[in-house]
């Protein structure tokens, strides 16, 4: 059984960039991780301590908390390939379609 993904997206208020990051992440999760993810959106204005604890230096930042290893992706997540690599869902070698289950 595949592990469940715990993703935390840190944004600064409801800015266009933050909203875009949320929409991009939701789209990627629904297509690539259907039913296997938990997504938390953390507004660093409302919860600055959470941002400090996670050492967030820029927003939006996506943190893959589970499964390990922890990964960080900074930006609005519009580059799906970069996000998939960051989430360990895809690597450069996967582009040829050589998939093993």
Tab-separated table of C-alpha atoms in Angstrom:
chain	number	residue	atom	x	y	z
A	1	UNK	CA	0.000	0.000	0.000
A	2	UNK	CA	1.278	3.431	-0.942
A	3	UNK	CA	1.897	5.908	1.846
A	4	UNK	CA	-0.359	8.858	2.292
A	5	UNK	CA	1.014	12.254	1.386
A	6	UNK	CA	0.832	15.074	3.889
A	7	UNK	CA	1.327	18.382	2.102
A	8	UNK	CA	1.483	21.800	3.723
A	9	UNK	CA	1.212	24.882	1.556
A	10	UNK	CA	2.350	28.127	3.171
A	11	UNK	CA	0.906	31.302	1.676
A	12	UNK	CA	0.841	34.965	2.668
A	13	UNK	CA	-2.781	36.046	2.653
A	14	UNK	CA	-5.130	35.502	-0.260
A	15	UNK	CA	-2.941	36.910	-2.982
A	16	UNK	CA	-3.259	35.957	-6.655
A	17	UNK	CA	0.002	34.018	-6.365
A	18	UNK	CA	-1.204	32.174	-3.278
A	19	UNK	CA	-4.545	31.368	-4.869
A	20	UNK	CA	-2.756	30.117	-7.973
A	21	UNK	CA	-0.530	27.879	-5.864
A	22	UNK	CA	-3.584	26.422	-4.101
A	23	UNK	CA	-5.374	25.774	-7.398
A	24	UNK	CA	-2.279	24.234	-8.987
A	25	UNK	CA	-1.654	21.991	-5.995
A	26	UNK	CA	-5.284	20.855	-5.858
A	27	UNK	CA	-5.230	20.014	-9.553
A	28	UNK	CA	-1.986	18.047	-9.284
A	29	UNK	CA	-3.133	16.174	-6.169
A	30	UNK	CA	-6.493	15.245	-7.684
A	31	UNK	CA	-4.872	13.786	-10.796
A	32	UNK	CA	-1.729	12.249	-9.280
A	33	UNK	CA	-2.662	11.468	-5.675
A	34	UNK	CA	-6.404	10.862	-5.754
A	35	UNK	CA	-7.461	9.765	-2.283
A	36	UNK	CA	-3.891	9.486	-1.055
A	37	UNK	CA	-3.194	12.960	0.230
A	38	UNK	CA	-3.991	15.417	2.938
A	39	UNK	CA	-3.473	19.056	2.087
A	40	UNK	CA	-3.188	21.878	4.593
A	41	UNK	CA	-3.067	25.523	3.598
A	42	UNK	CA	-1.353	27.698	6.180
A	43	UNK	CA	-1.609	31.472	5.974
A	44	UNK	CA	1.564	32.810	7.555
A	45	UNK	CA	-0.196	36.089	8.413
A	46	UNK	CA	-2.723	34.196	10.550
A	47	UNK	CA	-0.189	31.721	11.911
A	48	UNK	CA	3.299	33.243	11.912
A	49	UNK	CA	4.518	30.710	14.482
A	50	UNK	CA	3.813	27.837	12.081
A	51	UNK	CA	5.861	29.599	9.421
A	52	UNK	CA	8.691	30.163	11.861
A	53	UNK	CA	8.617	26.549	13.011
A	54	UNK	CA	8.814	25.376	9.407
A	55	UNK	CA	11.506	27.979	8.625
A	56	UNK	CA	9.511	29.443	5.758
A	57	UNK	CA	11.541	32.157	4.039
A	58	UNK	CA	9.347	32.726	1.002
A	59	UNK	CA	5.748	32.093	0.000
A	60	UNK	CA	4.164	30.234	-1.483
A	61	UNK	CA	6.154	27.267	-0.215
A	62	UNK	CA	4.944	23.695	-0.388
A	63	UNK	CA	6.328	21.243	2.123
A	64	UNK	CA	5.897	17.516	1.643
A	65	UNK	CA	5.900	16.384	5.256
A	66	UNK	CA	5.031	12.754	4.511
A	67	UNK	CA	6.195	10.388	3.261
A	68	UNK	CA	9.837	11.130	4.077
A	69	UNK	CA	12.114	12.648	3.027
A	70	UNK	CA	10.752	16.120	3.650
A	71	UNK	CA	10.806	18.262	0.524
A	72	UNK	CA	10.246	21.953	-0.133
A	73	UNK	CA	9.020	23.537	-3.320
A	74	UNK	CA	8.961	27.328	-3.531
A	75	UNK	CA	6.744	29.082	-6.067
A	76	UNK	CA	3.200	29.002	-7.388
A	77	UNK	CA	3.500	25.329	-8.433
A	78	UNK	CA	2.666	26.143	-12.053
A	79	UNK	CA	5.480	23.873	-13.293
A	80	UNK	CA	3.806	20.497	-12.846
A	81	UNK	CA	6.925	18.509	-13.737
A	82	UNK	CA	8.951	20.331	-11.100
A	83	UNK	CA	6.229	19.684	-8.515
A	84	UNK	CA	6.046	15.977	-9.369
A	85	UNK	CA	9.809	15.623	-9.025
A	86	UNK	CA	9.661	17.549	-5.749
A	87	UNK	CA	6.998	15.190	-4.428
A	88	UNK	CA	9.001	12.144	-5.538
A	89	UNK	CA	6.163	11.236	-7.887
A	90	UNK	CA	8.333	11.501	-10.935
A	91	UNK	CA	11.970	11.639	-11.797
A	92	UNK	CA	13.819	12.525	-14.959
A	93	UNK	CA	13.991	8.821	-15.820
A	94	UNK	CA	10.215	8.465	-15.583
A	95	UNK	CA	9.754	10.635	-18.645
A	96	UNK	CA	10.431	7.659	-20.916
A	97	UNK	CA	7.463	5.811	-19.427
A	98	UNK	CA	9.488	3.014	-17.863
A	99	UNK	CA	7.230	2.434	-14.885
A	100	UNK	CA	7.546	-0.399	-12.389
A	101	UNK	CA	4.959	-1.315	-9.817
